[in-house]
Amino acid sequence: MRVICLTMVPGGGAVTTGLRRLGYTPYTLRSVFLQGRATRHPAVWTAAMQGDEAADLRKLMCDFDSVAGPPATALYSKLLRDCPNYTKVILVEEPNKQEWARSYDKCITPLLQSPARRGRNHVSKAFYTLIRKMIPHQENLAELPDEAERVAGRVAAVEQYEAEVRRSVPAGRLLVFRHSDGWGPLCEFLGKTVPGEPFPPYDDGLHIIRNIHERVERTERITFLLLFVFGWGVLYAFYPVVVAVKKYFSQMYRDYLTVYRSE
């Protein structure tokens, strides 16, 4: 793992696009649920967030050389313990935390307040658990009824998180970055040549959560449909047997009545 990008933006936002342009292969929230990983990766991340020290995050990301945004944002301490000393950390500051918190709250809170959050399969359950826990210090904010209180709580949580990262990550390994900084500081920090193109535009990443949510819900509906079809298939396959058994016992009962009933 060469680079850890700590940002509240799902998918890592513009910095993820920038890292790809610089030749990195970042692991993001999309990576958790796509390309056949949804059956295992969400459960491992969820276990790690619940304190399971046996959860091997390095194994999940063995095909990647960097990681950006949630869910890694919530587990940077564990990642740093497991990473080599040359791993660099980018802390992406949100310049307008109030605006970010409002947008994030409007996207996340309805999902976490929906009855569907309980899920009917392990992928769905892991998804809802993951989005509740993937932003540090915000796990229970969706339960608050007042929007202003939730937004204020999210702003305070981001400020607390950014302060924690500055304190805990050695200065020589840390770049505090804002989107407005552009290529310069990022390329200097990573030892890369500045590309001859503008830095990628700002992306709040909320469309990624919506997209994954749609996929998870679709998968759950398909699973339910397949089980329904399978159940009918089994019933259809065994229907002749059921009819034969019913006929057999009906005949036995008639024979019983013929022999034993009173005249």
PDB file of C-alpha atoms in Angstrom:
ATOM      1  CA  MET A   1       0.000   0.000   0.000  1.00  0.00           C
ATOM      2  CA  ARG A   2       1.678   3.180  -1.207  1.00  0.00           C
ATOM      3  CA  VAL A   3      -0.984   5.826  -0.533  1.00  0.00           C
ATOM      4  CA  ILE A   4      -3.893   6.180   1.897  1.00  0.00           C
ATOM      5  CA  CYS A   5      -6.273   9.012   1.003  1.00  0.00           C
ATOM      6  CA  LEU A   6      -8.465  10.024   3.935  1.00  0.00           C
ATOM      7  CA  THR A   7     -11.587  11.845   2.815  1.00  0.00           C
ATOM      8  CA  MET A   8     -15.249  11.834   3.763  1.00  0.00           C
ATOM      9  CA  VAL A   9     -16.218  11.662   0.088  1.00  0.00           C
ATOM     10  CA  PRO A  10     -17.516   8.206  -0.949  1.00  0.00           C
ATOM     11  CA  GLY A  11     -15.295   6.919  -3.707  1.00  0.00           C
ATOM     12  CA  GLY A  12     -12.577   9.421  -2.828  1.00  0.00           C
ATOM     13  CA  GLY A  13     -13.864  12.118  -5.174  1.00  0.00           C
ATOM     14  CA  ALA A  14     -11.487  14.121  -7.342  1.00  0.00           C
ATOM     15  CA  VAL A  15      -8.390  12.818  -5.570  1.00  0.00           C
ATOM     16  CA  THR A  16      -9.199   9.257  -6.641  1.00  0.00           C
ATOM     17  CA  THR A  17      -9.428  10.415 -10.251  1.00  0.00           C
ATOM     18  CA  GLY A  18      -6.147  12.252  -9.764  1.00  0.00           C
ATOM     19  CA  LEU A  19      -4.430   9.194  -8.298  1.00  0.00           C
ATOM     20  CA  ARG A  20      -5.520   7.112 -11.266  1.00  0.00           C
ATOM     21  CA  ARG A  21      -4.159   9.777 -13.603  1.00  0.00           C
ATOM     22  CA  LEU A  22      -0.825   9.548 -11.766  1.00  0.00           C
ATOM     23  CA  GLY A  23      -0.673   5.786 -12.276  1.00  0.00           C
ATOM     24  CA  TYR A  24      -2.128   4.471  -9.012  1.00  0.00           C
ATOM     25  CA  THR A  25      -4.822   1.826  -8.632  1.00  0.00           C
ATOM     26  CA  PRO A  26      -6.966   2.958  -5.686  1.00  0.00           C
ATOM     27  CA  TYR A  27      -9.384   0.780  -3.733  1.00  0.00           C
ATOM     28  CA  THR A  28     -12.622   2.685  -3.058  1.00  0.00           C
ATOM     29  CA  LEU A  29     -16.181   2.147  -1.881  1.00  0.00           C
ATOM     30  CA  ARG A  30     -17.063   0.947  -5.374  1.00  0.00           C
ATOM     31  CA  SER A  31     -14.356  -1.689  -5.088  1.00  0.00           C
ATOM     32  CA  VAL A  32     -16.068  -3.150  -2.026  1.00  0.00           C
ATOM     33  CA  PHE A  33     -19.255  -4.028  -3.902  1.00  0.00           C
ATOM     34  CA  LEU A  34     -18.248  -4.540  -7.534  1.00  0.00           C
ATOM     35  CA  GLN A  35     -16.531  -7.251  -9.571  1.00  0.00           C
ATOM     36  CA  GLY A  36     -17.781 -10.129  -7.434  1.00  0.00           C
ATOM     37  CA  ARG A  37     -16.480  -8.745  -4.117  1.00  0.00           C
ATOM     38  CA  ALA A  38     -19.893  -8.016  -2.581  1.00  0.00           C
ATOM     39  CA  THR A  39     -20.220 -11.499  -1.108  1.00  0.00           C
ATOM     40  CA  ARG A  40     -17.108 -11.085   1.058  1.00  0.00           C
ATOM     41  CA  HIS A  41     -15.575  -7.599   1.235  1.00  0.00           C
ATOM     42  CA  PRO A  42     -18.491  -5.753   2.940  1.00  0.00           C
ATOM     43  CA  ALA A  43     -18.618  -8.376   5.696  1.00  0.00           C
ATOM     44  CA  VAL A  44     -14.867  -8.101   6.357  1.00  0.00           C
ATOM     45  CA  TRP A  45     -14.980  -4.289   6.512  1.00  0.00           C
ATOM     46  CA  THR A  46     -17.982  -4.441   8.818  1.00  0.00           C
ATOM     47  CA  ALA A  47     -16.204  -6.908  11.099  1.00  0.00           C
ATOM     48  CA  ALA A  48     -13.149  -4.635  11.214  1.00  0.00           C
ATOM     49  CA  MET A  49     -15.323  -1.643  12.120  1.00  0.00           C
ATOM     50  CA  GLN A  50     -16.852  -3.670  14.936  1.00  0.00           C
ATOM     51  CA  GLY A  51     -13.401  -4.300  16.386  1.00  0.00           C
ATOM     52  CA  ASP A  52     -12.534  -7.702  14.944  1.00  0.00           C
ATOM     53  CA  GLU A  53      -8.727  -7.677  14.888  1.00  0.00           C
ATOM     54  CA  ALA A  54      -8.699 -10.834  12.764  1.00  0.00           C
ATOM     55  CA  ALA A  55     -10.279  -8.972   9.833  1.00  0.00           C
ATOM     56  CA  ASP A  56      -7.532  -8.923   7.195  1.00  0.00           C
ATOM     57  CA  LEU A  57      -7.944  -5.712   5.202  1.00  0.00           C
ATOM     58  CA  ARG A  58      -4.589  -6.095   3.466  1.00  0.00           C
ATOM     59  CA  LYS A  59      -5.775  -9.302   1.847  1.00  0.00           C
ATOM     60  CA  LEU A  60      -8.859  -7.525   0.506  1.00  0.00           C
ATOM     61  CA  MET A  61      -6.712  -4.853  -1.124  1.00  0.00           C
ATOM     62  CA  CYS A  62      -3.823  -6.994  -2.330  1.00  0.00           C
ATOM     63  CA  ASP A  63      -4.510  -6.044  -5.965  1.00  0.00           C
ATOM     64  CA  PHE A  64      -4.429  -2.303  -5.206  1.00  0.00           C
ATOM     65  CA  ASP A  65      -1.575   0.070  -4.355  1.00  0.00           C
ATOM     66  CA  SER A  66      -3.688   2.784  -2.721  1.00  0.00           C
ATOM     67  CA  VAL A  67      -6.996   3.295  -0.957  1.00  0.00           C
ATOM     68  CA  ALA A  68      -9.248   6.356  -1.011  1.00  0.00           C
ATOM     69  CA  GLY A  69     -12.244   7.425   1.048  1.00  0.00           C
ATOM     70  CA  PRO A  70     -14.699   5.362   3.056  1.00  0.00           C
ATOM     71  CA  PRO A  71     -14.693   2.729   4.417  1.00  0.00           C
ATOM     72  CA  ALA A  72     -10.904   3.042   4.828  1.00  0.00           C
ATOM     73  CA  THR A  73     -11.363   6.539   6.275  1.00  0.00           C
ATOM     74  CA  ALA A  74     -12.806   5.047   9.457  1.00  0.00           C
ATOM     75  CA  LEU A  75      -9.959   2.547   9.898  1.00  0.00           C
ATOM     76  CA  TYR A  76      -6.860   4.554   9.027  1.00  0.00           C
ATOM     77  CA  SER A  77      -5.149   3.678  12.324  1.00  0.00           C
ATOM     78  CA  LYS A  78      -5.450  -0.055  11.635  1.00  0.00           C
ATOM     79  CA  LEU A  79      -4.322   0.432   8.037  1.00  0.00           C
ATOM     80  CA  LEU A  80      -1.264   2.432   9.097  1.00  0.00           C
ATOM     81  CA  ARG A  81      -0.273  -0.228  11.626  1.00  0.00           C
ATOM     82  CA  ASP A  82      -0.364  -2.842   8.886  1.00  0.00           C
ATOM     83  CA  CYS A  83       1.269  -0.735   6.164  1.00  0.00           C
ATOM     84  CA  PRO A  84       5.003  -0.207   5.547  1.00  0.00           C
ATOM     85  CA  ASN A  85       6.687   3.001   6.703  1.00  0.00           C
ATOM     86  CA  TYR A  86       6.849   4.378   3.169  1.00  0.00           C
ATOM     87  CA  THR A  87       3.036   4.528   2.893  1.00  0.00           C
ATOM     88  CA  LYS A  88       1.977   8.156   2.500  1.00  0.00           C
ATOM     89  CA  VAL A  89      -1.228   9.664   3.860  1.00  0.00           C
ATOM     90  CA  ILE A  90      -3.320  12.362   2.193  1.00  0.00           C
ATOM     91  CA  LEU A  91      -5.900  14.075   4.396  1.00  0.00           C
ATOM     92  CA  VAL A  92      -8.439  15.814   2.176  1.00  0.00           C
ATOM     93  CA  GLU A  93      -9.999  18.685   4.095  1.00  0.00           C
ATOM     94  CA  GLU A  94     -13.579  19.642   3.364  1.00  0.00           C
ATOM     95  CA  PRO A  95     -13.426  23.429   2.884  1.00  0.00           C
ATOM     96  CA  ASN A  96     -17.186  23.896   3.296  1.00  0.00           C
ATOM     97  CA  LYS A  97     -18.107  21.405   5.980  1.00  0.00           C
ATOM     98  CA  GLN A  98     -21.600  22.815   6.432  1.00  0.00           C
ATOM     99  CA  GLU A  99     -22.509  22.272   2.786  1.00  0.00           C
ATOM    100  CA  TRP A 100     -20.933  18.812   2.776  1.00  0.00           C
ATOM    101  CA  ALA A 101     -22.828  17.825   5.932  1.00  0.00           C
ATOM    102  CA  ARG A 102     -26.190  18.953   4.520  1.00  0.00           C
ATOM    103  CA  SER A 103     -25.691  17.070   1.240  1.00  0.00           C
ATOM    104  CA  TYR A 104     -24.441  13.954   3.000  1.00  0.00           C
ATOM    105  CA  ASP A 105     -27.297  14.020   5.496  1.00  0.00           C
ATOM    106  CA  LYS A 106     -29.933  14.274   2.750  1.00  0.00           C
ATOM    107  CA  CYS A 107     -28.440  11.233   1.033  1.00  0.00           C
ATOM    108  CA  ILE A 108     -27.651   8.981   3.994  1.00  0.00           C
ATOM    109  CA  THR A 109     -30.359   9.649   6.568  1.00  0.00           C
ATOM    110  CA  PRO A 110     -33.323   8.385   4.469  1.00  0.00           C
ATOM    111  CA  LEU A 111     -31.423   5.167   3.765  1.00  0.00           C
ATOM    112  CA  LEU A 112     -30.662   4.562   7.427  1.00  0.00           C
ATOM    113  CA  GLN A 113     -34.190   5.430   8.552  1.00  0.00           C
ATOM    114  CA  SER A 114     -35.809   3.148   5.974  1.00  0.00           C
ATOM    115  CA  PRO A 115     -37.250  -0.206   7.137  1.00  0.00           C
ATOM    116  CA  ALA A 116     -35.256  -1.786   4.291  1.00  0.00           C
ATOM    117  CA  ARG A 117     -32.039  -1.074   6.223  1.00  0.00           C
ATOM    118  CA  ARG A 118     -32.501  -4.355   8.100  1.00  0.00           C
ATOM    119  CA  GLY A 119     -31.965  -6.216   4.840  1.00  0.00           C
ATOM    120  CA  ARG A 120     -32.982  -9.709   3.885  1.00  0.00           C
ATOM    121  CA  ASN A 121     -29.587 -11.075   2.826  1.00  0.00           C
ATOM    122  CA  HIS A 122     -26.039 -10.717   4.120  1.00  0.00           C
ATOM    123  CA  VAL A 123     -24.932  -8.314   1.350  1.00  0.00           C
ATOM    124  CA  SER A 124     -27.811  -5.943   2.056  1.00  0.00           C
ATOM    125  CA  LYS A 125     -27.244  -6.087   5.818  1.00  0.00           C
ATOM    126  CA  ALA A 126     -23.526  -5.433   5.355  1.00  0.00           C
ATOM    127  CA  PHE A 127     -24.265  -2.449   3.083  1.00  0.00           C
ATOM    128  CA  TYR A 128     -26.476  -0.696   5.636  1.00  0.00           C
ATOM    129  CA  THR A 129     -24.058  -1.441   8.465  1.00  0.00           C
ATOM    130  CA  LEU A 130     -21.179  -0.142   6.374  1.00  0.00           C
ATOM    131  CA  ILE A 131     -22.762   3.177   5.427  1.00  0.00           C
ATOM    132  CA  ARG A 132     -23.749   3.740   9.061  1.00  0.00           C
ATOM    133  CA  LYS A 133     -20.220   3.193  10.330  1.00  0.00           C
ATOM    134  CA  MET A 134     -17.987   4.321   7.438  1.00  0.00           C
ATOM    135  CA  ILE A 135     -17.756   7.973   8.521  1.00  0.00           C
ATOM    136  CA  PRO A 136     -16.076   8.294  11.947  1.00  0.00           C
ATOM    137  CA  HIS A 137     -18.027   9.718  14.909  1.00  0.00           C
ATOM    138  CA  GLN A 138     -21.325   9.794  12.960  1.00  0.00           C
ATOM    139  CA  GLU A 139     -22.729   6.314  13.538  1.00  0.00           C
ATOM    140  CA  ASN A 140     -25.896   7.309  15.419  1.00  0.00           C
ATOM    141  CA  LEU A 141     -26.602  10.749  13.952  1.00  0.00           C
ATOM    142  CA  ALA A 142     -29.232   9.439  11.519  1.00  0.00           C
ATOM    143  CA  GLU A 143     -31.420   8.571  14.507  1.00  0.00           C
ATOM    144  CA  LEU A 144     -31.766  12.233  15.503  1.00  0.00           C
ATOM    145  CA  PRO A 145     -35.122  13.680  14.366  1.00  0.00           C
ATOM    146  CA  ASP A 146     -33.892  17.251  13.849  1.00  0.00           C
ATOM    147  CA  GLU A 147     -32.008  17.945  10.597  1.00  0.00           C
ATOM    148  CA  ALA A 148     -30.132  20.949  11.974  1.00  0.00           C
ATOM    149  CA  GLU A 149     -28.898  18.857  14.896  1.00  0.00           C
ATOM    150  CA  ARG A 150     -27.754  16.086  12.553  1.00  0.00           C
ATOM    151  CA  VAL A 151     -25.909  18.516  10.289  1.00  0.00           C
ATOM    152  CA  ALA A 152     -24.203  20.192  13.248  1.00  0.00           C
ATOM    153  CA  GLY A 153     -23.176  16.772  14.531  1.00  0.00           C
ATOM    154  CA  ARG A 154     -21.688  15.831  11.161  1.00  0.00           C
ATOM    155  CA  VAL A 155     -19.713  19.074  10.962  1.00  0.00           C
ATOM    156  CA  ALA A 156     -18.326  18.507  14.462  1.00  0.00           C
ATOM    157  CA  ALA A 157     -17.470  14.898  13.583  1.00  0.00           C
ATOM    158  CA  VAL A 158     -15.483  15.933  10.493  1.00  0.00           C
ATOM    159  CA  GLU A 159     -13.588  18.587  12.444  1.00  0.00           C
ATOM    160  CA  GLN A 160     -12.784  16.058  15.172  1.00  0.00           C
ATOM    161  CA  TYR A 161     -11.613  13.500  12.627  1.00  0.00           C
ATOM    162  CA  GLU A 162      -9.340  15.910  10.760  1.00  0.00           C
ATOM    163  CA  ALA A 163      -7.770  17.014  14.045  1.00  0.00           C
ATOM    164  CA  GLU A 164      -7.177  13.376  15.067  1.00  0.00           C
ATOM    165  CA  VAL A 165      -5.412  12.585  11.785  1.00  0.00           C
ATOM    166  CA  ARG A 166      -3.140  15.629  12.073  1.00  0.00           C
ATOM    167  CA  ARG A 167      -2.154  14.582  15.593  1.00  0.00           C
ATOM    168  CA  SER A 168      -1.641  10.886  14.934  1.00  0.00           C
ATOM    169  CA  VAL A 169       0.035  10.729  11.505  1.00  0.00           C
ATOM    170  CA  PRO A 170       3.730  11.733  11.416  1.00  0.00           C
ATOM    171  CA  ALA A 171       4.193  15.041   9.594  1.00  0.00           C
ATOM    172  CA  GLY A 172       6.674  13.515   7.148  1.00  0.00           C
ATOM    173  CA  ARG A 173       4.061  11.054   5.899  1.00  0.00           C
ATOM    174  CA  LEU A 174       1.089  13.436   5.797  1.00  0.00           C
ATOM    175  CA  LEU A 175      -0.205  15.878   3.188  1.00  0.00           C
ATOM    176  CA  VAL A 176      -3.164  18.043   4.197  1.00  0.00           C
ATOM    177  CA  PHE A 177      -4.854  18.721   0.884  1.00  0.00           C
ATOM    178  CA  ARG A 178      -7.759  20.800  -0.396  1.00  0.00           C
ATOM    179  CA  HIS A 179      -9.358  20.444  -3.790  1.00  0.00           C
ATOM    180  CA  SER A 180      -8.403  24.016  -4.663  1.00  0.00           C
ATOM    181  CA  ASP A 181      -4.694  23.124  -4.214  1.00  0.00           C
ATOM    182  CA  GLY A 182      -4.694  21.301  -7.553  1.00  0.00           C
ATOM    183  CA  TRP A 183      -1.906  19.112  -8.890  1.00  0.00           C
ATOM    184  CA  GLY A 184       1.089  20.952  -7.418  1.00  0.00           C
ATOM    185  CA  PRO A 185       1.184  19.876  -3.745  1.00  0.00           C
ATOM    186  CA  LEU A 186      -0.152  16.404  -4.559  1.00  0.00           C
ATOM    187  CA  CYS A 187       2.458  15.649  -7.224  1.00  0.00           C
ATOM    188  CA  GLU A 188       5.285  17.075  -5.121  1.00  0.00           C
ATOM    189  CA  PHE A 189       4.229  14.934  -2.162  1.00  0.00           C
ATOM    190  CA  LEU A 190       4.027  11.769  -4.264  1.00  0.00           C
ATOM    191  CA  GLY A 191       7.106  12.508  -6.364  1.00  0.00           C
ATOM    192  CA  LYS A 192       5.144  12.651  -9.616  1.00  0.00           C
ATOM    193  CA  THR A 193       5.282  14.927 -12.646  1.00  0.00           C
ATOM    194  CA  VAL A 194       2.419  17.424 -12.863  1.00  0.00           C
ATOM    195  CA  PRO A 195       0.050  16.360 -15.678  1.00  0.00           C
ATOM    196  CA  GLY A 196      -0.611  18.805 -18.478  1.00  0.00           C
ATOM    197  CA  GLU A 197      -4.332  18.962 -17.774  1.00  0.00           C
ATOM    198  CA  PRO A 198      -6.614  20.568 -15.164  1.00  0.00           C
ATOM    199  CA  PHE A 199      -7.100  18.862 -11.829  1.00  0.00           C
ATOM    200  CA  PRO A 200     -10.315  16.761 -11.818  1.00  0.00           C
ATOM    201  CA  PRO A 201     -13.486  18.657 -10.839  1.00  0.00           C
ATOM    202  CA  TYR A 202     -14.940  18.380  -7.347  1.00  0.00           C
ATOM    203  CA  ASP A 203     -17.135  15.324  -6.800  1.00  0.00           C
ATOM    204  CA  ASP A 204     -19.128  14.782  -3.586  1.00  0.00           C
ATOM    205  CA  GLY A 205     -19.359  11.037  -4.309  1.00  0.00           C
ATOM    206  CA  LEU A 206     -22.966  10.714  -3.161  1.00  0.00           C
ATOM    207  CA  HIS A 207     -23.993   9.323  -6.535  1.00  0.00           C
ATOM    208  CA  ILE A 208     -21.805   6.310  -5.712  1.00  0.00           C
ATOM    209  CA  ILE A 209     -23.832   5.514  -2.594  1.00  0.00           C
ATOM    210  CA  ARG A 210     -27.066   5.862  -4.553  1.00  0.00           C
ATOM    211  CA  ASN A 211     -25.733   3.623  -7.306  1.00  0.00           C
ATOM    212  CA  ILE A 212     -24.555   0.923  -4.891  1.00  0.00           C
ATOM    213  CA  HIS A 213     -27.837   1.141  -2.988  1.00  0.00           C
ATOM    214  CA  GLU A 214     -29.784   0.564  -6.210  1.00  0.00           C
ATOM    215  CA  ARG A 215     -27.595  -2.433  -7.031  1.00  0.00           C
ATOM    216  CA  VAL A 216     -28.007  -3.920  -3.553  1.00  0.00           C
ATOM    217  CA  GLU A 217     -31.786  -3.449  -3.651  1.00  0.00           C
ATOM    218  CA  ARG A 218     -31.964  -4.939  -7.147  1.00  0.00           C
ATOM    219  CA  THR A 219     -29.884  -7.913  -6.050  1.00  0.00           C
ATOM    220  CA  GLU A 220     -32.164  -8.454  -3.066  1.00  0.00           C
ATOM    221  CA  ARG A 221     -35.266  -8.388  -5.280  1.00  0.00           C
ATOM    222  CA  ILE A 222     -33.674 -10.805  -7.747  1.00  0.00           C
ATOM    223  CA  THR A 223     -32.700 -13.130  -4.895  1.00  0.00           C
ATOM    224  CA  PHE A 224     -36.265 -13.082  -3.565  1.00  0.00           C
ATOM    225  CA  LEU A 225     -37.633 -13.756  -7.056  1.00  0.00           C
ATOM    226  CA  LEU A 226     -35.232 -16.654  -7.598  1.00  0.00           C
ATOM    227  CA  LEU A 227     -36.222 -18.200  -4.272  1.00  0.00           C
ATOM    228  CA  PHE A 228     -39.878 -17.789  -5.191  1.00  0.00           C
ATOM    229  CA  VAL A 229     -39.346 -19.427  -8.581  1.00  0.00           C
ATOM    230  CA  PHE A 230     -37.267 -22.173  -6.983  1.00  0.00           C
ATOM    231  CA  GLY A 231     -39.999 -22.853  -4.451  1.00  0.00           C
ATOM    232  CA  TRP A 232     -42.616 -23.157  -7.160  1.00  0.00           C
ATOM    233  CA  GLY A 233     -40.251 -25.340  -9.176  1.00  0.00           C
ATOM    234  CA  VAL A 234     -39.804 -27.718  -6.265  1.00  0.00           C
ATOM    235  CA  LEU A 235     -43.556 -27.794  -5.683  1.00  0.00           C
ATOM    236  CA  TYR A 236     -44.190 -28.473  -9.366  1.00  0.00           C
ATOM    237  CA  ALA A 237     -41.537 -31.204  -9.481  1.00  0.00           C
ATOM    238  CA  PHE A 238     -42.919 -32.998  -6.452  1.00  0.00           C
ATOM    239  CA  TYR A 239     -46.604 -32.396  -7.181  1.00  0.00           C
ATOM    240  CA  PRO A 240     -47.131 -35.838  -8.807  1.00  0.00           C
ATOM    241  CA  VAL A 241     -45.517 -37.453  -5.773  1.00  0.00           C
ATOM    242  CA  VAL A 242     -47.730 -35.463  -3.414  1.00  0.00           C
ATOM    243  CA  VAL A 243     -50.825 -36.438  -5.392  1.00  0.00           C
ATOM    244  CA  ALA A 244     -49.795 -40.108  -5.385  1.00  0.00           C
ATOM    245  CA  VAL A 245     -49.137 -40.068  -1.635  1.00  0.00           C
ATOM    246  CA  LYS A 246     -52.449 -38.344  -0.992  1.00  0.00           C
ATOM    247  CA  LYS A 247     -54.235 -40.903  -3.161  1.00  0.00           C
ATOM    248  CA  TYR A 248     -52.477 -43.781  -1.369  1.00  0.00           C
ATOM    249  CA  PHE A 249     -53.443 -42.586   2.107  1.00  0.00           C
ATOM    250  CA  SER A 250     -56.977 -41.777   0.971  1.00  0.00           C
ATOM    251  CA  GLN A 251     -57.335 -45.332  -0.259  1.00  0.00           C
ATOM    252  CA  MET A 252     -55.928 -46.672   3.006  1.00  0.00           C
ATOM    253  CA  TYR A 253     -58.423 -44.571   4.948  1.00  0.00           C
ATOM    254  CA  ARG A 254     -61.317 -45.849   2.838  1.00  0.00           C
ATOM    255  CA  ASP A 255     -60.125 -49.417   3.386  1.00  0.00           C
ATOM    256  CA  TYR A 256     -59.942 -48.729   7.111  1.00  0.00           C
ATOM    257  CA  LEU A 257     -63.499 -47.434   7.155  1.00  0.00           C
ATOM    258  CA  THR A 258     -64.675 -50.413   5.143  1.00  0.00           C
ATOM    259  CA  VAL A 259     -63.151 -52.869   7.616  1.00  0.00           C
ATOM    260  CA  TYR A 260     -63.702 -51.174  10.955  1.00  0.00           C
ATOM    261  CA  ARG A 261     -66.653 -48.813  10.798  1.00  0.00           C
ATOM    262  CA  SER A 262     -69.876 -49.925  12.440  1.00  0.00           C
ATOM    263  CA  GLU A 263     -72.701 -51.047  10.208  1.00  0.00           C
TER     264      GLU A 263
END
